[in-house]
mmCIF file with all atom_site columns, C-alpha atoms in Angstrom:
data_model
loop_
_atom_site.group_PDB
_atom_site.id
_atom_site.type_symbol
_atom_site.label_atom_id
_atom_site.label_alt_id
_atom_site.label_comp_id
_atom_site.label_asym_id
_atom_site.label_entity_id
_atom_site.label_seq_id
_atom_site.pdbx_PDB_ins_code
_atom_site.Cartn_x
_atom_site.Cartn_y
_atom_site.Cartn_z
_atom_site.occupancy
_atom_site.B_iso_or_equiv
_atom_site.pdbx_formal_charge
_atom_site.auth_seq_id
_atom_site.auth_comp_id
_atom_site.auth_asym_id
_atom_site.auth_atom_id
_atom_site.pdbx_PDB_model_num
ATOM 1   C CA . UNK A 1 1   ? -0.108 -0.004 -0.218  1.00 0.00 ? 1   UNK A CA 1
ATOM 2   C CA . UNK A 1 2   ? 1.033  3.813  -0.339  1.00 0.00 ? 2   UNK A CA 1
ATOM 3   C CA . UNK A 1 3   ? 2.981  5.698  2.089   1.00 0.00 ? 3   UNK A CA 1
ATOM 4   C CA . UNK A 1 4   ? 2.718  9.397  2.686   1.00 0.00 ? 4   UNK A CA 1
ATOM 5   C CA . UNK A 1 5   ? 6.137  11.110 3.514   1.00 0.00 ? 5   UNK A CA 1
ATOM 6   C CA . UNK A 1 6   ? 5.230  14.295 5.754   1.00 0.00 ? 6   UNK A CA 1
ATOM 7   C CA . UNK A 1 7   ? 7.495  16.415 7.707   1.00 0.00 ? 7   UNK A CA 1
ATOM 8   C CA . UNK A 1 8   ? 7.919  15.543 11.291  1.00 0.00 ? 8   UNK A CA 1
ATOM 9   C CA . UNK A 1 9   ? 6.965  18.230 13.833  1.00 0.00 ? 9   UNK A CA 1
ATOM 10  C CA . UNK A 1 10  ? 9.173  19.601 16.165  1.00 0.00 ? 10  UNK A CA 1
ATOM 11  C CA . UNK A 1 11  ? 8.490  19.403 19.951  1.00 0.00 ? 11  UNK A CA 1
ATOM 12  C CA . UNK A 1 12  ? 9.175  22.859 21.325  1.00 0.00 ? 12  UNK A CA 1
ATOM 13  C CA . UNK A 1 13  ? 12.353 23.277 23.339  1.00 0.00 ? 13  UNK A CA 1
ATOM 14  C CA . UNK A 1 14  ? 12.077 24.385 26.788  1.00 0.00 ? 14  UNK A CA 1
ATOM 15  C CA . UNK A 1 15  ? 15.567 26.205 28.947  1.00 0.00 ? 15  UNK A CA 1
ATOM 16  C CA . UNK A 1 16  ? 17.900 23.737 29.247  1.00 0.00 ? 16  UNK A CA 1
ATOM 17  C CA . UNK A 1 17  ? 21.768 23.284 29.669  1.00 0.00 ? 17  UNK A CA 1
ATOM 18  C CA . UNK A 1 18  ? 22.654 21.224 26.752  1.00 0.00 ? 18  UNK A CA 1
ATOM 19  C CA . UNK A 1 19  ? 23.053 23.775 23.488  1.00 0.00 ? 19  UNK A CA 1
ATOM 20  C CA . UNK A 1 20  ? 20.122 22.095 21.391  1.00 0.00 ? 20  UNK A CA 1
ATOM 21  C CA . UNK A 1 21  ? 18.146 21.221 24.612  1.00 0.00 ? 21  UNK A CA 1
ATOM 22  C CA . UNK A 1 22  ? 17.264 17.607 25.152  1.00 0.00 ? 22  UNK A CA 1
ATOM 23  C CA . UNK A 1 23  ? 18.063 16.161 21.788  1.00 0.00 ? 23  UNK A CA 1
ATOM 24  C CA . UNK A 1 24  ? 21.550 17.355 21.808  1.00 0.00 ? 24  UNK A CA 1
ATOM 25  C CA . UNK A 1 25  ? 23.846 14.447 20.917  1.00 0.00 ? 25  UNK A CA 1
ATOM 26  C CA . UNK A 1 26  ? 27.103 13.158 22.634  1.00 0.00 ? 26  UNK A CA 1
ATOM 27  C CA . UNK A 1 27  ? 30.372 13.965 21.080  1.00 0.00 ? 27  UNK A CA 1
ATOM 28  C CA . UNK A 1 28  ? 31.098 12.451 17.884  1.00 0.00 ? 28  UNK A CA 1
ATOM 29  C CA . UNK A 1 29  ? 27.179 12.140 16.697  1.00 0.00 ? 29  UNK A CA 1
ATOM 30  C CA . UNK A 1 30  ? 24.781 14.900 14.900  1.00 0.00 ? 30  UNK A CA 1
ATOM 31  C CA . UNK A 1 31  ? 20.966 14.463 13.669  1.00 0.00 ? 31  UNK A CA 1
ATOM 32  C CA . UNK A 1 32  ? 20.385 12.331 11.247  1.00 0.00 ? 32  UNK A CA 1
ATOM 33  C CA . UNK A 1 33  ? 17.762 14.732 9.464   1.00 0.00 ? 33  UNK A CA 1
ATOM 34  C CA . UNK A 1 34  ? 16.049 12.031 7.278   1.00 0.00 ? 34  UNK A CA 1
ATOM 35  C CA . UNK A 1 35  ? 13.234 14.464 7.504   1.00 0.00 ? 35  UNK A CA 1
ATOM 36  C CA . UNK A 1 36  ? 12.845 17.700 9.322   1.00 0.00 ? 36  UNK A CA 1
ATOM 37  C CA . UNK A 1 37  ? 12.532 16.996 13.104  1.00 0.00 ? 37  UNK A CA 1
ATOM 38  C CA . UNK A 1 38  ? 14.570 13.868 12.658  1.00 0.00 ? 38  UNK A CA 1
ATOM 39  C CA . UNK A 1 39  ? 16.944 14.294 15.347  1.00 0.00 ? 39  UNK A CA 1
ATOM 40  C CA . UNK A 1 40  ? 18.205 10.786 15.622  1.00 0.00 ? 40  UNK A CA 1
ATOM 41  C CA . UNK A 1 41  ? 21.585 10.616 16.546  1.00 0.00 ? 41  UNK A CA 1
ATOM 42  C CA . UNK A 1 42  ? 24.497 9.307  13.831  1.00 0.00 ? 42  UNK A CA 1
ATOM 43  C CA . UNK A 1 43  ? 27.854 9.563  12.810  1.00 0.00 ? 43  UNK A CA 1
ATOM 44  C CA . UNK A 1 44  ? 28.376 12.297 10.426  1.00 0.00 ? 44  UNK A CA 1
ATOM 45  C CA . UNK A 1 45  ? 29.158 9.382  7.340   1.00 0.00 ? 45  UNK A CA 1
ATOM 46  C CA . UNK A 1 46  ? 25.622 7.895  7.822   1.00 0.00 ? 46  UNK A CA 1
ATOM 47  C CA . UNK A 1 47  ? 23.879 11.719 7.909   1.00 0.00 ? 47  UNK A CA 1
ATOM 48  C CA . UNK A 1 48  ? 25.566 12.498 4.794   1.00 0.00 ? 48  UNK A CA 1
ATOM 49  C CA . UNK A 1 49  ? 24.669 9.017  3.306   1.00 0.00 ? 49  UNK A CA 1
ATOM 50  C CA . UNK A 1 50  ? 21.017 9.653  4.568   1.00 0.00 ? 50  UNK A CA 1
ATOM 51  C CA . UNK A 1 51  ? 20.728 13.347 2.721   1.00 0.00 ? 51  UNK A CA 1
ATOM 52  C CA . UNK A 1 52  ? 21.985 11.873 -0.651  1.00 0.00 ? 52  UNK A CA 1
ATOM 53  C CA . UNK A 1 53  ? 19.609 8.771  -0.404  1.00 0.00 ? 53  UNK A CA 1
ATOM 54  C CA . UNK A 1 54  ? 17.280 11.381 0.049   1.00 0.00 ? 54  UNK A CA 1
ATOM 55  C CA . UNK A 1 55  ? 18.358 13.397 -3.061  1.00 0.00 ? 55  UNK A CA 1
ATOM 56  C CA . UNK A 1 56  ? 17.927 10.121 -5.107  1.00 0.00 ? 56  UNK A CA 1
ATOM 57  C CA . UNK A 1 57  ? 14.759 9.147  -3.727  1.00 0.00 ? 57  UNK A CA 1
ATOM 58  C CA . UNK A 1 58  ? 13.013 7.967  -6.981  1.00 0.00 ? 58  UNK A CA 1
ATOM 59  C CA . UNK A 1 59  ? 16.169 6.655  -8.911  1.00 0.00 ? 59  UNK A CA 1
ATOM 60  C CA . UNK A 1 60  ? 15.256 3.004  -6.811  1.00 0.00 ? 60  UNK A CA 1
ATOM 61  C CA . UNK A 1 61  ? 11.430 3.354  -7.541  1.00 0.00 ? 61  UNK A CA 1
ATOM 62  C CA . UNK A 1 62  ? 9.360  1.169  -9.457  1.00 0.00 ? 62  UNK A CA 1
ATOM 63  C CA . UNK A 1 63  ? 6.010  2.981  -9.936  1.00 0.00 ? 63  UNK A CA 1
ATOM 64  C CA . UNK A 1 64  ? 4.469  -0.177 -11.504 1.00 0.00 ? 64  UNK A CA 1
ATOM 65  C CA . UNK A 1 65  ? 5.291  -2.197 -8.587  1.00 0.00 ? 65  UNK A CA 1
ATOM 66  C CA . UNK A 1 66  ? 2.685  -3.191 -6.153  1.00 0.00 ? 66  UNK A CA 1
ATOM 67  C CA . UNK A 1 67  ? 2.615  -0.349 -3.847  1.00 0.00 ? 67  UNK A CA 1
ATOM 68  C CA . UNK A 1 68  ? 2.142  2.312  -7.022  1.00 0.00 ? 68  UNK A CA 1
ATOM 69  C CA . UNK A 1 69  ? 4.662  5.171  -7.195  1.00 0.00 ? 69  UNK A CA 1
ATOM 70  C CA . UNK A 1 70  ? 5.956  4.064  -3.799  1.00 0.00 ? 70  UNK A CA 1
ATOM 71  C CA . UNK A 1 71  ? 7.370  0.490  -4.603  1.00 0.00 ? 71  UNK A CA 1
ATOM 72  C CA . UNK A 1 72  ? 10.676 -0.099 -4.631  1.00 0.00 ? 72  UNK A CA 1
ATOM 73  C CA . UNK A 1 73  ? 12.873 -1.704 -7.608  1.00 0.00 ? 73  UNK A CA 1
ATOM 74  C CA . UNK A 1 74  ? 14.132 -5.240 -7.465  1.00 0.00 ? 74  UNK A CA 1
ATOM 75  C CA . UNK A 1 75  ? 16.950 -5.980 -4.329  1.00 0.00 ? 75  UNK A CA 1
ATOM 76  C CA . UNK A 1 76  ? 15.401 -2.831 -2.346  1.00 0.00 ? 76  UNK A CA 1
ATOM 77  C CA . UNK A 1 77  ? 13.490 -1.799 0.471   1.00 0.00 ? 77  UNK A CA 1
ATOM 78  C CA . UNK A 1 78  ? 12.020 0.871  2.372   1.00 0.00 ? 78  UNK A CA 1
ATOM 79  C CA . UNK A 1 79  ? 14.150 2.501  4.578   1.00 0.00 ? 79  UNK A CA 1
ATOM 80  C CA . UNK A 1 80  ? 11.648 3.061  7.482   1.00 0.00 ? 80  UNK A CA 1
ATOM 81  C CA . UNK A 1 81  ? 13.978 6.127  9.536   1.00 0.00 ? 81  UNK A CA 1
ATOM 82  C CA . UNK A 1 82  ? 10.650 7.231  10.882  1.00 0.00 ? 82  UNK A CA 1
ATOM 83  C CA . UNK A 1 83  ? 6.635  6.043  10.464  1.00 0.00 ? 83  UNK A CA 1
ATOM 84  C CA . UNK A 1 84  ? 5.840  6.713  6.697   1.00 0.00 ? 84  UNK A CA 1
ATOM 85  C CA . UNK A 1 85  ? 9.702  7.057  5.231   1.00 0.00 ? 85  UNK A CA 1
ATOM 86  C CA . UNK A 1 86  ? 9.466  5.180  1.505   1.00 0.00 ? 86  UNK A CA 1
ATOM 87  C CA . UNK A 1 87  ? 13.139 6.321  0.716   1.00 0.00 ? 87  UNK A CA 1
ATOM 88  C CA . UNK A 1 88  ? 14.120 2.944  -1.200  1.00 0.00 ? 88  UNK A CA 1
ATOM 89  C CA . UNK A 1 89  ? 17.897 1.453  0.310   1.00 0.00 ? 89  UNK A CA 1
ATOM 90  C CA . UNK A 1 90  ? 19.096 -1.594 0.014   1.00 0.00 ? 90  UNK A CA 1
ATOM 91  C CA . UNK A 1 91  ? 17.917 -4.250 2.892   1.00 0.00 ? 91  UNK A CA 1
ATOM 92  C CA . UNK A 1 92  ? 21.306 -3.645 4.771   1.00 0.00 ? 92  UNK A CA 1
ATOM 93  C CA . UNK A 1 93  ? 21.317 0.155  4.779   1.00 0.00 ? 93  UNK A CA 1
ATOM 94  C CA . UNK A 1 94  ? 17.710 -0.599 6.207   1.00 0.00 ? 94  UNK A CA 1
ATOM 95  C CA . UNK A 1 95  ? 18.880 -2.913 9.254   1.00 0.00 ? 95  UNK A CA 1
ATOM 96  C CA . UNK A 1 96  ? 21.394 -0.271 9.563   1.00 0.00 ? 96  UNK A CA 1
ATOM 97  C CA . UNK A 1 97  ? 18.801 2.600  10.211  1.00 0.00 ? 97  UNK A CA 1
ATOM 98  C CA . UNK A 1 98  ? 16.985 0.276  12.659  1.00 0.00 ? 98  UNK A CA 1
ATOM 99  C CA . UNK A 1 99  ? 20.172 -0.446 14.678  1.00 0.00 ? 99  UNK A CA 1
ATOM 100 C CA . UNK A 1 100 ? 20.641 3.740  14.822  1.00 0.00 ? 100 UNK A CA 1
ATOM 101 C CA . UNK A 1 101 ? 16.939 4.307  15.909  1.00 0.00 ? 101 UNK A CA 1
ATOM 102 C CA . UNK A 1 102 ? 17.207 1.633  18.868  1.00 0.00 ? 102 UNK A CA 1
ATOM 103 C CA . UNK A 1 103 ? 20.545 3.417  19.518  1.00 0.00 ? 103 UNK A CA 1
ATOM 104 C CA . UNK A 1 104 ? 18.813 6.459  19.712  1.00 0.00 ? 104 UNK A CA 1
ATOM 105 C CA . UNK A 1 105 ? 18.708 7.342  23.524  1.00 0.00 ? 105 UNK A CA 1
ATOM 106 C CA . UNK A 1 106 ? 22.259 5.743  24.357  1.00 0.00 ? 106 UNK A CA 1
ATOM 107 C CA . UNK A 1 107 ? 23.810 8.803  21.639  1.00 0.00 ? 107 UNK A CA 1
ATOM 108 C CA . UNK A 1 108 ? 21.849 11.579 23.766  1.00 0.00 ? 108 UNK A CA 1
ATOM 109 C CA . UNK A 1 109 ? 23.950 13.871 25.992  1.00 0.00 ? 109 UNK A CA 1
ATOM 110 C CA . UNK A 1 110 ? 20.789 14.279 28.439  1.00 0.00 ? 110 UNK A CA 1
ATOM 111 C CA . UNK A 1 111 ? 20.927 10.258 29.130  1.00 0.00 ? 111 UNK A CA 1
ATOM 112 C CA . UNK A 1 112 ? 24.728 10.029 29.611  1.00 0.00 ? 112 UNK A CA 1
ATOM 113 C CA . UNK A 1 113 ? 26.503 9.870  33.205  1.00 0.00 ? 113 UNK A CA 1
ATOM 114 C CA . UNK A 1 114 ? 26.979 13.426 34.982  1.00 0.00 ? 114 UNK A CA 1
ATOM 115 C CA . UNK A 1 115 ? 30.106 14.649 34.409  1.00 0.00 ? 115 UNK A CA 1
ATOM 116 C CA . UNK A 1 116 ? 32.890 14.433 37.234  1.00 0.00 ? 116 UNK A CA 1
ATOM 117 C CA . UNK A 1 117 ? 33.257 16.876 39.931  1.00 0.00 ? 117 UNK A CA 1
ATOM 118 C CA . UNK A 1 118 ? 36.063 18.846 39.252  1.00 0.00 ? 118 UNK A CA 1
ATOM 119 C CA . UNK A 1 119 ? 38.799 18.400 42.009  1.00 0.00 ? 119 UNK A CA 1
ATOM 120 C CA . UNK A 1 120 ? 41.273 20.997 43.018  1.00 0.00 ? 120 UNK A CA 1
ATOM 121 C CA . UNK A 1 121 ? 44.555 20.362 41.318  1.00 0.00 ? 121 UNK A CA 1
ATOM 122 C CA . UNK A 1 122 ? 47.191 18.455 43.455  1.00 0.00 ? 122 UNK A CA 1
ATOM 123 C CA . UNK A 1 123 ? 50.334 20.322 44.896  1.00 0.00 ? 123 UNK A CA 1
ATOM 124 C CA . UNK A 1 124 ? 53.234 20.653 42.588  1.00 0.00 ? 124 UNK A CA 1
ATOM 125 C CA . UNK A 1 125 ? 55.824 18.064 43.753  1.00 0.00 ? 125 UNK A CA 1
ATOM 126 C CA . UNK A 1 126 ? 57.899 19.010 46.330  1.00 0.00 ? 126 UNK A CA 1
ATOM 127 C CA . UNK A 1 127 ? 55.647 21.763 47.213  1.00 0.00 ? 127 UNK A CA 1
ATOM 128 C CA . UNK A 1 128 ? 53.702 22.407 51.001  1.00 0.00 ? 128 UNK A CA 1
ATOM 129 C CA . UNK A 1 129 ? 51.118 24.282 52.283  1.00 0.00 ? 129 UNK A CA 1
ATOM 130 C CA . UNK A 1 130 ? 52.296 25.703 55.647  1.00 0.00 ? 130 UNK A CA 1
ATOM 131 C CA . UNK A 1 131 ? 50.382 27.693 58.388  1.00 0.00 ? 131 UNK A CA 1
ATOM 132 C CA . UNK A 1 132 ? 52.220 29.752 60.779  1.00 0.00 ? 132 UNK A CA 1
ATOM 133 C CA . UNK A 1 133 ? 50.221 30.271 63.966  1.00 0.00 ? 133 UNK A CA 1
ATOM 134 C CA . UNK A 1 134 ? 50.496 33.037 66.970  1.00 0.00 ? 134 UNK A CA 1
ATOM 135 C CA . UNK A 1 135 ? 48.019 31.267 69.698  1.00 0.00 ? 135 UNK A CA 1
ATOM 136 C CA . UNK A 1 136 ? 46.809 32.676 72.908  1.00 0.00 ? 136 UNK A CA 1
ATOM 137 C CA . UNK A 1 137 ? 45.799 35.855 73.386  1.00 0.00 ? 137 UNK A CA 1
ATOM 138 C CA . UNK A 1 138 ? 46.573 39.924 73.739  1.00 0.00 ? 138 UNK A CA 1
ATOM 139 C CA . UNK A 1 139 ? 48.386 42.034 71.236  1.00 0.00 ? 139 UNK A CA 1
ATOM 140 C CA . UNK A 1 140 ? 52.465 42.034 69.912  1.00 0.00 ? 140 UNK A CA 1
ATOM 141 C CA . UNK A 1 141 ? 54.783 44.287 69.106  1.00 0.00 ? 141 UNK A CA 1
ATOM 142 C CA . UNK A 1 142 ? 55.364 41.732 65.942  1.00 0.00 ? 142 UNK A CA 1
ATOM 143 C CA . UNK A 1 143 ? 55.501 38.709 64.354  1.00 0.00 ? 143 UNK A CA 1
ATOM 144 C CA . UNK A 1 144 ? 57.926 37.357 61.802  1.00 0.00 ? 144 UNK A CA 1
ATOM 145 C CA . UNK A 1 145 ? 57.708 34.266 59.745  1.00 0.00 ? 145 UNK A CA 1
ATOM 146 C CA . UNK A 1 146 ? 60.430 32.238 57.723  1.00 0.00 ? 146 UNK A CA 1
ATOM 147 C CA . UNK A 1 147 ? 59.297 32.773 54.699  1.00 0.00 ? 147 UNK A CA 1
ATOM 148 C CA . UNK A 1 148 ? 58.840 35.870 55.483  1.00 0.00 ? 148 UNK A CA 1
ATOM 149 C CA . UNK A 1 149 ? 55.265 37.462 54.361  1.00 0.00 ? 149 UNK A CA 1
ATOM 150 C CA . UNK A 1 150 ? 53.762 40.676 54.386  1.00 0.00 ? 150 UNK A CA 1
ATOM 151 C CA . UNK A 1 151 ? 54.984 42.715 57.158  1.00 0.00 ? 151 UNK A CA 1
ATOM 152 C CA . UNK A 1 152 ? 52.668 42.123 60.715  1.00 0.00 ? 152 UNK A CA 1
ATOM 153 C CA . UNK A 1 153 ? 52.049 45.944 62.073  1.00 0.00 ? 153 UNK A CA 1
ATOM 154 C CA . UNK A 1 154 ? 52.307 46.869 65.878  1.00 0.00 ? 154 UNK A CA 1
ATOM 155 C CA . UNK A 1 155 ? 49.178 45.898 68.274  1.00 0.00 ? 155 UNK A CA 1
ATOM 156 C CA . UNK A 1 156 ? 47.975 43.064 66.503  1.00 0.00 ? 156 UNK A CA 1
ATOM 157 C CA . UNK A 1 157 ? 45.445 41.196 67.994  1.00 0.00 ? 157 UNK A CA 1
ATOM 158 C CA . UNK A 1 158 ? 45.895 37.477 68.500  1.00 0.00 ? 158 UNK A CA 1
ATOM 159 C CA . UNK A 1 159 ? 45.455 34.735 67.379  1.00 0.00 ? 159 UNK A CA 1
ATOM 160 C CA . UNK A 1 160 ? 47.148 35.511 64.119  1.00 0.00 ? 160 UNK A CA 1
ATOM 161 C CA . UNK A 1 161 ? 47.487 32.720 61.461  1.00 0.00 ? 161 UNK A CA 1
ATOM 162 C CA . UNK A 1 162 ? 49.409 33.073 57.766  1.00 0.00 ? 162 UNK A CA 1
ATOM 163 C CA . UNK A 1 163 ? 49.234 30.220 55.013  1.00 0.00 ? 163 UNK A CA 1
ATOM 164 C CA . UNK A 1 164 ? 51.626 29.972 52.625  1.00 0.00 ? 164 UNK A CA 1
ATOM 165 C CA . UNK A 1 165 ? 52.675 27.433 49.975  1.00 0.00 ? 165 UNK A CA 1
ATOM 166 C CA . UNK A 1 166 ? 57.078 26.665 49.918  1.00 0.00 ? 166 UNK A CA 1
ATOM 167 C CA . UNK A 1 167 ? 58.454 25.044 47.370  1.00 0.00 ? 167 UNK A CA 1
ATOM 168 C CA . UNK A 1 168 ? 61.354 22.041 47.268  1.00 0.00 ? 168 UNK A CA 1
ATOM 169 C CA . UNK A 1 169 ? 64.150 24.677 47.923  1.00 0.00 ? 169 UNK A CA 1
ATOM 170 C CA . UNK A 1 170 ? 62.652 26.024 51.503  1.00 0.00 ? 170 UNK A CA 1
ATOM 171 C CA . UNK A 1 171 ? 63.775 23.527 54.400  1.00 0.00 ? 171 UNK A CA 1
ATOM 172 C CA . UNK A 1 172 ? 63.730 26.136 57.461  1.00 0.00 ? 172 UNK A CA 1
ATOM 173 C CA . UNK A 1 173 ? 60.250 27.308 59.064  1.00 0.00 ? 173 UNK A CA 1
ATOM 174 C CA . UNK A 1 174 ? 60.034 29.586 62.044  1.00 0.00 ? 174 UNK A CA 1
ATOM 175 C CA . UNK A 1 175 ? 57.163 32.053 63.461  1.00 0.00 ? 175 UNK A CA 1
ATOM 176 C CA . UNK A 1 176 ? 58.181 34.044 66.273  1.00 0.00 ? 176 UNK A CA 1
ATOM 177 C CA . UNK A 1 177 ? 56.114 36.792 68.333  1.00 0.00 ? 177 UNK A CA 1
ATOM 178 C CA . UNK A 1 178 ? 56.920 39.431 70.350  1.00 0.00 ? 178 UNK A CA 1
ATOM 179 C CA . UNK A 1 179 ? 54.657 40.205 72.874  1.00 0.00 ? 179 UNK A CA 1
ATOM 180 C CA . UNK A 1 180 ? 52.954 43.513 74.182  1.00 0.00 ? 180 UNK A CA 1
ATOM 181 C CA . UNK A 1 181 ? 50.209 42.258 76.246  1.00 0.00 ? 181 UNK A CA 1
ATOM 182 C CA . UNK A 1 182 ? 48.765 38.969 77.248  1.00 0.00 ? 182 UNK A CA 1
ATOM 183 C CA . UNK A 1 183 ? 50.635 35.530 76.691  1.00 0.00 ? 183 UNK A CA 1
ATOM 184 C CA . UNK A 1 184 ? 51.431 34.075 73.300  1.00 0.00 ? 184 UNK A CA 1
ATOM 185 C CA . UNK A 1 185 ? 52.142 30.633 72.336  1.00 0.00 ? 185 UNK A CA 1
ATOM 186 C CA . UNK A 1 186 ? 53.046 29.072 68.177  1.00 0.00 ? 186 UNK A CA 1
ATOM 187 C CA . UNK A 1 187 ? 52.088 26.645 65.970  1.00 0.00 ? 187 UNK A CA 1
ATOM 188 C CA . UNK A 1 188 ? 53.380 25.396 62.530  1.00 0.00 ? 188 UNK A CA 1
ATOM 189 C CA . UNK A 1 189 ? 51.353 23.085 60.672  1.00 0.00 ? 189 UNK A CA 1
ATOM 190 C CA . UNK A 1 190 ? 52.473 21.519 57.084  1.00 0.00 ? 190 UNK A CA 1
ATOM 191 C CA . UNK A 1 191 ? 49.956 20.139 54.860  1.00 0.00 ? 191 UNK A CA 1
ATOM 192 C CA . UNK A 1 192 ? 47.351 19.935 57.575  1.00 0.00 ? 192 UNK A CA 1
ATOM 193 C CA . UNK A 1 193 ? 49.674 18.320 59.931  1.00 0.00 ? 193 UNK A CA 1
ATOM 194 C CA . UNK A 1 194 ? 50.606 20.297 63.038  1.00 0.00 ? 194 UNK A CA 1
ATOM 195 C CA . UNK A 1 195 ? 54.490 19.520 63.289  1.00 0.00 ? 195 UNK A CA 1
ATOM 196 C CA . UNK A 1 196 ? 55.410 22.288 66.319  1.00 0.00 ? 196 UNK A CA 1
ATOM 197 C CA . UNK A 1 197 ? 53.325 23.409 69.186  1.00 0.00 ? 197 UNK A CA 1
ATOM 198 C CA . UNK A 1 198 ? 54.207 25.969 71.717  1.00 0.00 ? 198 UNK A CA 1
ATOM 199 C CA . UNK A 1 199 ? 51.413 26.395 74.655  1.00 0.00 ? 199 UNK A CA 1
ATOM 200 C CA . UNK A 1 200 ? 50.880 30.257 75.638  1.00 0.00 ? 200 UNK A CA 1
ATOM 201 C CA . UNK A 1 201 ? 52.725 31.655 78.224  1.00 0.00 ? 201 UNK A CA 1
ATOM 202 C CA . UNK A 1 202 ? 56.292 29.621 76.858  1.00 0.00 ? 202 UNK A CA 1
ATOM 203 C CA . UNK A 1 203 ? 57.800 30.597 74.284  1.00 0.00 ? 203 UNK A CA 1
ATOM 204 C CA . UNK A 1 204 ? 56.148 31.948 71.314  1.00 0.00 ? 204 UNK A CA 1
ATOM 205 C CA . UNK A 1 205 ? 58.958 31.036 68.789  1.00 0.00 ? 205 UNK A CA 1
ATOM 206 C CA . UNK A 1 206 ? 58.515 27.676 66.835  1.00 0.00 ? 206 UNK A CA 1
ATOM 207 C CA . UNK A 1 207 ? 60.772 26.541 64.455  1.00 0.00 ? 207 UNK A CA 1
ATOM 208 C CA . UNK A 1 208 ? 60.677 23.095 62.181  1.00 0.00 ? 208 UNK A CA 1
ATOM 209 C CA . UNK A 1 209 ? 63.424 21.711 59.204  1.00 0.00 ? 209 UNK A CA 1
ATOM 210 C CA . UNK A 1 210 ? 61.434 20.432 56.555  1.00 0.00 ? 210 UNK A CA 1
ATOM 211 C CA . UNK A 1 211 ? 64.485 17.835 55.417  1.00 0.00 ? 211 UNK A CA 1
#
């Protein structure tokens, strides 16, 4: 029987983070476009072949066949990319077309796995994150660290902390405070682990060697 080839309606796309909405293809695939609105995802080569088949749709027809003007010549069959698709192709092409239809959902970006969360870059080899602290209470005349950072003004309130990233050329770490009021101690942490800790009221001078 005769079948009519008509345009396939497009469903309006709602706001979607994917560039072409829910029909966006995964990388390496494009819409087949066997007819307007045919958004089955296929390889670029298949899309090009589909366009060529459409352009030569009448070449493989037999207008005197059992199905009228849509009848195919001997050895050809309807492609059936969608309901009503009567472009005449070889049986292997129809089989491949049906396989593409069956795999359609797996080739949509919206059905792919969620992207892995981005992780903070790992520190470069030989680098360390160092945290210097002056603990306790009161104020200081000065706080100095090695490696040095920005100047700490007189009358700075305690507690105080400073975090630096040091390279493989740094071996000696130290922090020292000159007390003005109150009692101070100190602490040094390397990559999150406390390596030196002096309680307030003792010596606000901490030293650690990385080697």
